[in-house]
PDB file of C-alpha atoms in Angstrom:
ATOM      1  CA  MET K  21       3.322 -11.708 -14.616  1.00 90.00           C
ATOM      2  CA  ASN K  22       4.979  -9.127 -12.246  1.00 95.00           C
ATOM      3  CA  ILE K  23       3.958  -5.404 -12.752  1.00 96.00           C
ATOM      4  CA  ILE K  24       6.386  -4.197 -10.070  1.00 96.00           C
ATOM      5  CA  GLU K  25      10.110  -5.547  -9.622  1.00 96.00           C
ATOM      6  CA  THR K  26      13.073  -3.884  -7.478  1.00 97.00           C
ATOM      7  CA  GLN K  27      16.548  -4.740  -7.788  1.00 97.00           C
ATOM      8  CA  ASN K  28      18.865  -4.474  -4.834  1.00 97.00           C
ATOM      9  CA  LEU K  29      16.924  -1.278  -3.920  1.00 97.00           C
ATOM     10  CA  THR K  30      18.679   0.359  -0.970  1.00 97.00           C
ATOM     11  CA  LYS K  31      18.241   3.745   0.947  1.00 97.00           C
ATOM     12  CA  ILE K  32      20.848   4.842   3.333  1.00 97.00           C
ATOM     13  CA  TYR K  33      20.554   7.996   5.595  1.00 95.00           C
ATOM     14  CA  GLY K  34      23.769   8.771   7.054  1.00 94.00           C
ATOM     15  CA  ASP K  35      24.954   5.656   8.892  1.00 93.00           C
ATOM     16  CA  PHE K  36      21.433   4.143   8.987  1.00 94.00           C
ATOM     17  CA  THR K  37      20.318   1.636   6.353  1.00 95.00           C
ATOM     18  CA  ALA K  38      16.484   2.149   6.023  1.00 96.00           C
ATOM     19  CA  VAL K  39      16.235  -0.505   3.125  1.00 97.00           C
ATOM     20  CA  SER K  40      18.879  -2.872   2.278  1.00 96.00           C
ATOM     21  CA  ASN K  41      19.070  -4.638  -1.252  1.00 97.00           C
ATOM     22  CA  LEU K  42      15.351  -5.326  -1.503  1.00 97.00           C
ATOM     23  CA  ASN K  43      14.067  -7.363  -4.420  1.00 97.00           C
ATOM     24  CA  LEU K  44      10.299  -7.324  -4.681  1.00 97.00           C
ATOM     25  CA  HIS K  45       8.146  -9.190  -7.108  1.00 97.00           C
ATOM     26  CA  ILE K  46       4.476  -7.958  -7.199  1.00 97.00           C
ATOM     27  CA  ARG K  47       2.112  -9.790  -9.438  1.00 96.00           C
ATOM     28  CA  LYS K  48      -0.303  -7.864 -11.700  1.00 96.00           C
ATOM     29  CA  GLU K  49      -3.727  -7.450 -10.482  1.00 96.00           C
ATOM     30  CA  SER K  50      -2.941  -8.707  -7.165  1.00 96.00           C
ATOM     31  CA  VAL K  51      -3.164  -7.439  -3.511  1.00 97.00           C
ATOM     32  CA  TYR K  52       0.104  -7.416  -2.057  1.00 97.00           C
ATOM     33  CA  GLY K  53       0.440  -7.093   1.853  1.00 96.00           C
ATOM     34  CA  PHE K  54       3.697  -5.258   2.829  1.00 96.00           C
ATOM     35  CA  LEU K  55       4.352  -5.996   6.429  1.00 95.00           C
ATOM     36  CA  GLY K  56       7.123  -5.278   8.948  1.00 93.00           C
ATOM     37  CA  PRO K  57       7.454  -3.567  12.473  1.00 92.00           C
ATOM     38  CA  ASN K  58       7.625   0.173  12.740  1.00 89.00           C
ATOM     39  CA  GLY K  59      10.955   1.389  11.243  1.00 89.00           C
ATOM     40  CA  ALA K  60      11.320  -1.798   9.037  1.00 93.00           C
ATOM     41  CA  GLY K  61      11.619   0.334   5.655  1.00 94.00           C
ATOM     42  CA  LYS K  62       8.110  -0.098   4.304  1.00 94.00           C
ATOM     43  CA  SER K  63       7.200   3.536   3.996  1.00 92.00           C
ATOM     44  CA  THR K  64      10.733   4.319   2.578  1.00 95.00           C
ATOM     45  CA  THR K  65      10.175   1.913   0.052  1.00 96.00           C
ATOM     46  CA  MET K  66       6.918   3.225  -1.000  1.00 95.00           C
ATOM     47  CA  LYS K  67       8.149   6.699  -1.055  1.00 93.00           C
ATOM     48  CA  MET K  68      11.233   5.641  -3.360  1.00 95.00           C
ATOM     49  CA  MET K  69       8.539   4.066  -5.877  1.00 94.00           C
ATOM     50  CA  LEU K  70       6.574   7.412  -5.662  1.00 92.00           C
ATOM     51  CA  GLY K  71       9.725   9.601  -6.388  1.00 91.00           C
ATOM     52  CA  LEU K  72       9.500  11.174  -2.708  1.00 91.00           C
ATOM     53  CA  THR K  73      12.951  10.183  -1.799  1.00 94.00           C
ATOM     54  CA  LYS K  74      15.899   8.837  -4.034  1.00 95.00           C
ATOM     55  CA  PRO K  75      17.234   5.360  -3.598  1.00 96.00           C
ATOM     56  CA  THR K  76      20.953   5.259  -2.712  1.00 97.00           C
ATOM     57  CA  GLN K  77      21.541   2.469  -5.068  1.00 96.00           C
ATOM     58  CA  GLY K  78      19.409  -0.271  -6.925  1.00 96.00           C
ATOM     59  CA  THR K  79      16.625   0.237  -9.263  1.00 95.00           C
ATOM     60  CA  PHE K  80      12.896  -0.715  -9.972  1.00 96.00           C
ATOM     61  CA  GLN K  81      10.550  -1.310 -12.919  1.00 95.00           C
ATOM     62  CA  ILE K  82       6.752  -0.555 -12.803  1.00 94.00           C
ATOM     63  CA  ASP K  83       4.740  -1.589 -15.553  1.00 92.00           C
ATOM     64  CA  GLY K  84       7.699  -2.160 -17.810  1.00 91.00           C
ATOM     65  CA  LYS K  85       9.099   1.325 -17.149  1.00 94.00           C
ATOM     66  CA  THR K  86      12.448   1.513 -15.277  1.00 93.00           C
ATOM     67  CA  TYR K  87      13.336   4.155 -12.535  1.00 91.00           C
ATOM     68  CA  PRO K  88      15.209   6.762 -12.977  1.00 86.00           C
ATOM     69  CA  ALA K  89      14.811   6.898 -16.747  1.00 90.00           C
ATOM     70  CA  ASP K  90      11.018   6.524 -16.850  1.00 91.00           C
ATOM     71  CA  ARG K  91      10.387   8.414 -13.627  1.00 89.00           C
ATOM     72  CA  VAL K  92       7.730  10.597 -14.880  1.00 89.00           C
ATOM     73  CA  GLN K  93       5.943   7.946 -16.855  1.00 90.00           C
ATOM     74  CA  ILE K  94       5.957   5.770 -13.710  1.00 90.00           C
ATOM     75  CA  LEU K  95       4.334   8.285 -11.575  1.00 88.00           C
ATOM     76  CA  LYS K  96       1.610   8.656 -14.106  1.00 87.00           C
ATOM     77  CA  GLU K  97       0.693   5.047 -13.435  1.00 90.00           C
ATOM     78  CA  ILE K  98       0.377   5.244  -9.679  1.00 93.00           C
ATOM     79  CA  GLY K  99      -2.542   6.336  -7.322  1.00 92.00           C
ATOM     80  CA  SER K 100      -1.315   6.838  -3.890  1.00 91.00           C
ATOM     81  CA  PHE K 101      -2.562   6.989  -0.268  1.00 86.00           C
ATOM     82  CA  ILE K 102       0.566   7.830   2.005  1.00 82.00           C
ATOM     83  CA  GLU K 103      -0.105   8.433   5.787  1.00 72.00           C
ATOM     84  CA  SER K 104      -3.429  10.504   6.351  1.00 71.00           C
ATOM     85  CA  PRO K 105      -4.765  12.266   3.274  1.00 74.00           C
ATOM     86  CA  ALA K 106      -5.119  16.187   3.698  1.00 81.00           C
ATOM     87  CA  PHE K 107      -8.246  17.729   2.326  1.00 89.00           C
ATOM     88  CA  TYR K 108      -9.535  21.247   2.053  1.00 92.00           C
ATOM     89  CA  GLY K 109     -12.114  21.025   5.174  1.00 92.00           C
ATOM     90  CA  ASN K 110     -14.314  23.982   3.880  1.00 95.00           C
ATOM     91  CA  LEU K 111     -14.771  22.034   0.554  1.00 96.00           C
ATOM     92  CA  THR K 112     -17.092  19.289  -0.256  1.00 96.00           C
ATOM     93  CA  GLY K 113     -15.712  15.826  -0.722  1.00 95.00           C
ATOM     94  CA  GLU K 114     -16.828  16.211  -4.411  1.00 96.00           C
ATOM     95  CA  GLU K 115     -14.981  19.718  -4.617  1.00 96.00           C
ATOM     96  CA  ASN K 116     -11.896  18.134  -3.089  1.00 95.00           C
ATOM     97  CA  LEU K 117     -11.768  15.538  -5.878  1.00 96.00           C
ATOM     98  CA  GLU K 118     -12.812  17.937  -8.550  1.00 95.00           C
ATOM     99  CA  ILE K 119      -9.431  19.763  -7.959  1.00 94.00           C
ATOM    100  CA  ILE K 120      -7.516  16.486  -8.324  1.00 90.00           C
ATOM    101  CA  ARG K 121      -9.440  15.600 -11.480  1.00 92.00           C
ATOM    102  CA  LYS K 122      -8.735  18.970 -12.933  1.00 93.00           C
ATOM    103  CA  ILE K 123      -5.105  18.667 -12.282  1.00 88.00           C
ATOM    104  CA  LEU K 124      -4.897  15.264 -14.029  1.00 86.00           C
ATOM    105  CA  GLY K 125      -7.116  16.471 -16.832  1.00 89.00           C
ATOM    106  CA  LEU K 126      -9.726  13.627 -16.428  1.00 91.00           C
ATOM    107  CA  PRO K 127     -13.259  13.519 -17.730  1.00 91.00           C
ATOM    108  CA  LYS K 128     -15.981  15.122 -15.451  1.00 89.00           C
ATOM    109  CA  ASP K 129     -17.806  11.956 -14.775  1.00 91.00           C
ATOM    110  CA  SER K 130     -14.702  10.346 -13.361  1.00 92.00           C
ATOM    111  CA  VAL K 131     -15.495  11.980  -9.781  1.00 95.00           C
ATOM    112  CA  ASN K 132     -18.775  10.464  -9.617  1.00 94.00           C
ATOM    113  CA  GLN K 133     -17.416   7.179 -10.657  1.00 92.00           C
ATOM    114  CA  VAL K 134     -14.882   7.115  -7.789  1.00 94.00           C
ATOM    115  CA  LEU K 135     -17.481   8.382  -5.218  1.00 95.00           C
ATOM    116  CA  GLU K 136     -19.723   5.343  -6.170  1.00 93.00           C
ATOM    117  CA  THR K 137     -16.866   2.916  -5.817  1.00 91.00           C
ATOM    118  CA  VAL K 138     -16.105   4.157  -2.197  1.00 91.00           C
ATOM    119  CA  ASP K 139     -19.825   4.673  -1.310  1.00 91.00           C
ATOM    120  CA  LEU K 140     -19.569   8.300  -0.724  1.00 94.00           C
ATOM    121  CA  ALA K 141     -21.825   9.340  -3.381  1.00 95.00           C
ATOM    122  CA  PRO K 142     -24.710  10.219  -0.863  1.00 96.00           C
ATOM    123  CA  PHE K 143     -22.217  12.285   1.131  1.00 96.00           C
ATOM    124  CA  LYS K 144     -20.521  14.203  -1.784  1.00 95.00           C
ATOM    125  CA  LYS K 145     -22.004  17.657  -1.009  1.00 96.00           C
ATOM    126  CA  ARG K 146     -20.949  17.439   2.746  1.00 96.00           C
ATOM    127  CA  LEU K 147     -17.979  19.491   3.761  1.00 96.00           C
ATOM    128  CA  ALA K 148     -14.992  17.462   4.160  1.00 94.00           C
ATOM    129  CA  LYS K 149     -14.302  18.818   7.882  1.00 94.00           C
ATOM    130  CA  LYS K 150     -17.723  16.941   8.754  1.00 95.00           C
ATOM    131  CA  TYR K 151     -16.613  13.771   7.377  1.00 93.00           C
ATOM    132  CA  SER K 152     -15.936  10.800   9.864  1.00 89.00           C
ATOM    133  CA  LEU K 153     -12.457   9.493   9.850  1.00 87.00           C
ATOM    134  CA  GLY K 154     -13.560   6.508   7.920  1.00 87.00           C
ATOM    135  CA  MET K 155     -15.151   8.855   5.242  1.00 90.00           C
ATOM    136  CA  LYS K 156     -11.959  10.800   4.989  1.00 90.00           C
ATOM    137  CA  GLN K 157      -9.985   7.487   4.517  1.00 89.00           C
ATOM    138  CA  ARG K 158     -12.527   6.508   1.702  1.00 90.00           C
ATOM    139  CA  LEU K 159     -12.133   9.953   0.205  1.00 93.00           C
ATOM    140  CA  GLY K 160      -8.266   9.464   0.282  1.00 92.00           C
ATOM    141  CA  LEU K 161      -8.853   6.133  -1.697  1.00 91.00           C
ATOM    142  CA  ALA K 162     -11.284   7.858  -4.115  1.00 93.00           C
ATOM    143  CA  GLY K 163      -8.491  10.502  -4.788  1.00 93.00           C
ATOM    144  CA  ALA K 164      -6.036   7.655  -5.398  1.00 92.00           C
ATOM    145  CA  LEU K 165      -8.422   5.914  -7.807  1.00 93.00           C
ATOM    146  CA  LEU K 166      -9.038   8.775  -9.859  1.00 92.00           C
ATOM    147  CA  GLY K 167      -7.978   8.088 -13.513  1.00 87.00           C
ATOM    148  CA  LYS K 168      -8.102   4.345 -12.901  1.00 90.00           C
ATOM    149  CA  PRO K 169      -4.260   3.870 -12.409  1.00 93.00           C
ATOM    150  CA  PRO K 170      -3.030   0.355 -12.831  1.00 95.00           C
ATOM    151  CA  ILE K 171      -1.149   0.593  -9.631  1.00 96.00           C
ATOM    152  CA  LEU K 172      -2.335   1.680  -6.160  1.00 95.00           C
ATOM    153  CA  ILE K 173       0.142   2.380  -3.188  1.00 95.00           C
ATOM    154  CA  LEU K 174      -1.718   2.510   0.292  1.00 94.00           C
ATOM    155  CA  ASP K 175       0.344   3.167   3.223  1.00 92.00           C
ATOM    156  CA  GLU K 176      -1.662   2.123   6.272  1.00 90.00           C
ATOM    157  CA  PRO K 177      -5.152   2.971   4.866  1.00 89.00           C
ATOM    158  CA  THR K 178      -6.900   1.557   8.038  1.00 87.00           C
ATOM    159  CA  ASN K 179      -4.999   3.673  10.533  1.00 84.00           C
ATOM    160  CA  GLY K 180      -7.284   4.844  13.423  1.00 81.00           C
ATOM    161  CA  LEU K 181     -10.586   3.335  12.264  1.00 86.00           C
ATOM    162  CA  ASP K 182     -13.008   1.432  14.260  1.00 87.00           C
ATOM    163  CA  PRO K 183     -13.818  -2.172  13.409  1.00 90.00           C
ATOM    164  CA  VAL K 184     -16.657  -1.048  10.796  1.00 88.00           C
ATOM    165  CA  GLY K 185     -14.484   1.333   9.114  1.00 86.00           C
ATOM    166  CA  ILE K 186     -11.558  -1.246   8.856  1.00 89.00           C
ATOM    167  CA  HIS K 187     -13.926  -3.897   7.418  1.00 90.00           C
ATOM    168  CA  GLU K 188     -15.255  -1.416   4.883  1.00 88.00           C
ATOM    169  CA  ILE K 189     -11.819  -0.427   3.832  1.00 88.00           C
ATOM    170  CA  ARG K 190     -10.538  -3.998   3.643  1.00 91.00           C
ATOM    171  CA  THR K 191     -13.770  -5.018   1.551  1.00 91.00           C
ATOM    172  CA  LEU K 192     -13.063  -2.347  -0.723  1.00 91.00           C
ATOM    173  CA  ILE K 193      -9.243  -2.892  -1.391  1.00 93.00           C
ATOM    174  CA  LYS K 194      -9.996  -6.704  -1.884  1.00 94.00           C
ATOM    175  CA  SER K 195     -12.547  -5.642  -4.907  1.00 93.00           C
ATOM    176  CA  LEU K 196     -10.238  -3.186  -6.565  1.00 93.00           C
ATOM    177  CA  PRO K 197      -8.217  -5.598  -8.737  1.00 95.00           C
ATOM    178  CA  GLU K 198     -11.494  -6.929 -10.219  1.00 93.00           C
ATOM    179  CA  GLN K 199     -13.288  -3.668 -10.474  1.00 89.00           C
ATOM    180  CA  TYR K 200     -10.240  -1.448 -11.749  1.00 90.00           C
ATOM    181  CA  ASN K 201      -7.832  -4.094 -13.210  1.00 93.00           C
ATOM    182  CA  CYS K 202      -5.313  -2.638 -10.843  1.00 95.00           C
ATOM    183  CA  THR K 203      -2.406  -3.931  -8.595  1.00 97.00           C
ATOM    184  CA  VAL K 204      -2.547  -2.993  -4.816  1.00 97.00           C
ATOM    185  CA  LEU K 205       0.333  -2.438  -2.697  1.00 97.00           C
ATOM    186  CA  VAL K 206      -0.759  -2.031   0.775  1.00 96.00           C
ATOM    187  CA  SER K 207       1.023  -1.804   4.069  1.00 93.00           C
ATOM    188  CA  SER K 208      -0.710  -2.356   7.290  1.00 88.00           C
ATOM    189  CA  HIS K 209      -0.149  -3.138  11.080  1.00 83.00           C
ATOM    190  CA  LEU K 210      -3.392  -5.142  11.208  1.00 86.00           C
ATOM    191  CA  LEU K 211      -2.226  -8.539  10.153  1.00 90.00           C
ATOM    192  CA  SER K 212      -5.490 -10.189  10.680  1.00 88.00           C
ATOM    193  CA  GLU K 213      -6.850  -7.741   7.932  1.00 89.00           C
ATOM    194  CA  VAL K 214      -3.861  -8.335   5.682  1.00 91.00           C
ATOM    195  CA  GLU K 215      -4.438 -12.099   5.985  1.00 91.00           C
ATOM    196  CA  LEU K 216      -7.999 -11.747   4.715  1.00 92.00           C
ATOM    197  CA  MET K 217      -7.314  -9.490   1.676  1.00 93.00           C
ATOM    198  CA  ALA K 218      -3.713 -10.078   0.443  1.00 95.00           C
ATOM    199  CA  ASP K 219      -2.984 -12.689  -2.367  1.00 95.00           C
ATOM    200  CA  ASP K 220       0.906 -12.300  -1.622  1.00 96.00           C
ATOM    201  CA  VAL K 221       2.882 -10.886   1.391  1.00 96.00           C
ATOM    202  CA  GLY K 222       6.457  -9.472   1.673  1.00 96.00           C
ATOM    203  CA  ILE K 223       7.886  -9.346   5.235  1.00 95.00           C
ATOM    204  CA  LEU K 224      10.444  -6.699   6.209  1.00 96.00           C
ATOM    205  CA  ASN K 225      12.610  -6.282   9.094  1.00 95.00           C
ATOM    206  CA  HIS K 226      15.453  -3.930   9.731  1.00 95.00           C
ATOM    207  CA  GLY K 227      15.375  -2.952   5.837  1.00 95.00           C
ATOM    208  CA  HIS K 228      15.850  -6.804   4.802  1.00 96.00           C
ATOM    209  CA  LEU K 229      13.118  -8.924   3.049  1.00 97.00           C
ATOM    210  CA  LEU K 230      12.490 -12.113   5.290  1.00 95.00           C
ATOM    211  CA  PHE K 231       9.920 -13.639   3.089  1.00 96.00           C
ATOM    212  CA  GLU K 232       7.985 -13.014  -0.085  1.00 96.00           C
ATOM    213  CA  GLY K 233       5.228 -15.266  -1.452  1.00 96.00           C
ATOM    214  CA  SER K 234       1.681 -16.476  -1.351  1.00 94.00           C
ATOM    215  CA  MET K 235      -0.121 -17.015   2.060  1.00 90.00           C
ATOM    216  CA  ALA K 236       0.173 -20.836   1.419  1.00 91.00           C
ATOM    217  CA  GLN K 237       3.846 -20.608   0.977  1.00 94.00           C
ATOM    218  CA  LEU K 238       4.159 -18.462   3.953  1.00 94.00           C
ATOM    219  CA  ARG K 239       2.410 -21.209   6.060  1.00 92.00           C
ATOM    220  CA  GLN K 240       4.547 -23.733   4.623  1.00 93.00           C
ATOM    221  CA  LYS K 241       7.631 -22.022   5.426  1.00 93.00           C
ATOM    222  CA  ALA K 242       6.490 -21.556   8.846  1.00 93.00           C
ATOM    223  CA  GLU K 243       5.740 -25.214   9.323  1.00 92.00           C
ATOM    224  CA  GLU K 244       9.183 -26.137   8.058  1.00 93.00           C
ATOM    225  CA  GLU K 245      10.927 -23.780  10.548  1.00 91.00           C
ATOM    226  CA  GLY K 246       8.586 -25.132  13.510  1.00 92.00           C
ATOM    227  CA  PHE K 247       6.587 -21.861  13.969  1.00 91.00           C
ATOM    228  CA  SER K 248       2.895 -21.794  14.980  1.00 87.00           C
ATOM    229  CA  THR K 249       0.860 -21.527  11.812  1.00 87.00           C
ATOM    230  CA  ASP K 250      -2.319 -20.516  13.380  1.00 88.00           C
ATOM    231  CA  ASN K 251      -2.623 -17.115  11.902  1.00 90.00           C
ATOM    232  CA  LEU K 252      -0.691 -14.430  10.040  1.00 90.00           C
ATOM    233  CA  GLU K 253       0.228 -12.509  13.245  1.00 91.00           C
ATOM    234  CA  ASP K 254       1.523 -15.578  15.038  1.00 92.00           C
ATOM    235  CA  ILE K 255       3.883 -16.350  11.939  1.00 93.00           C
ATOM    236  CA  PHE K 256       4.828 -12.828  11.578  1.00 93.00           C
ATOM    237  CA  LEU K 257       5.897 -12.462  15.184  1.00 92.00           C
ATOM    238  CA  SER K 258       7.960 -15.672  15.033  1.00 93.00           C
ATOM    239  CA  MET K 259       9.718 -14.608  11.957  1.00 93.00           C
ATOM    240  CA  ILE K 260      10.528 -11.253  13.255  1.00 94.00           C
ATOM    241  CA  ASP K 261      11.893 -12.744  16.706  1.00 94.00           C
ATOM    242  CA  GLU K 262      13.863 -15.306  14.830  1.00 93.00           C
ATOM    243  CA  ASP K 263      15.495 -12.573  12.616  1.00 93.00           C
ATOM    244  CA  ASN K 264      16.163 -10.287  15.672  1.00 93.00           C
ATOM    245  CA  ARG K 265      17.719 -13.233  17.484  1.00 93.00           C
ATOM    246  CA  LYS K 266      19.953 -13.954  14.625  1.00 91.00           C
ATOM    247  CA  ARG K 267      21.003 -10.416  14.485  1.00 86.00           C
ATOM    248  CA  GLY K 268      21.842 -10.288  18.141  1.00 83.00           C
ATOM    249  CA  ALA K 269      19.341  -7.749  18.251  1.00 50.00           C
ATOM    250  CA  VAL K 270      18.175  -6.273  21.798  1.00 51.00           C
ATOM    251  CA  LYS K 271      14.630  -7.533  22.529  1.00 48.00           C
TER     252      LYS K 271
END
């Protein structure tokens, strides 16, 4: 069963088409890796789902609710982490989450629950400005998890992290569907990480969806097209290069 579907979702800025007739199908309680080069339209797609930018045309359903008619209800179902999360440096990690908790009208124990989930409970009294980058990313994830939303939208959650931090975030994301009964839409440039955590992937280039399906289906498609199937990165680069060649794009 799909919890997110888009129908011909399109975003045009002036004479530039950022996203073109996008049809996504994201299965409930899965991790969906959303991939594409810089400028492919991943962040724009996520921002449309979060109501941060309006589609030029097309629509989408999230958990049976349709945009734009159910826009407010859709937003209540999504926890998000877009770009680097911003915190009040002079407040503790716990106090930063407490602000979000009060806005959402959640029970008092919900802050401690998410701090435990992201392994920040021992550091909850530390000022946010004294958190490492990895801790800040985990605090951002904790904020997204408050209220146990059925859908998480995470844009580059491992940005700027060292290998240990990347491993921690990847392990955490992979565990979320089972822990929280949620669906995770995650974009990342780290294809080796996506390969280890995603159930399904969608590959975007110049706003067009080149592929959508499971990792096994992706390998099968790559094999049929004569691409290297050693790893996700090889397959991804081959598909992007082939699409650019067909478009006559300048290398």
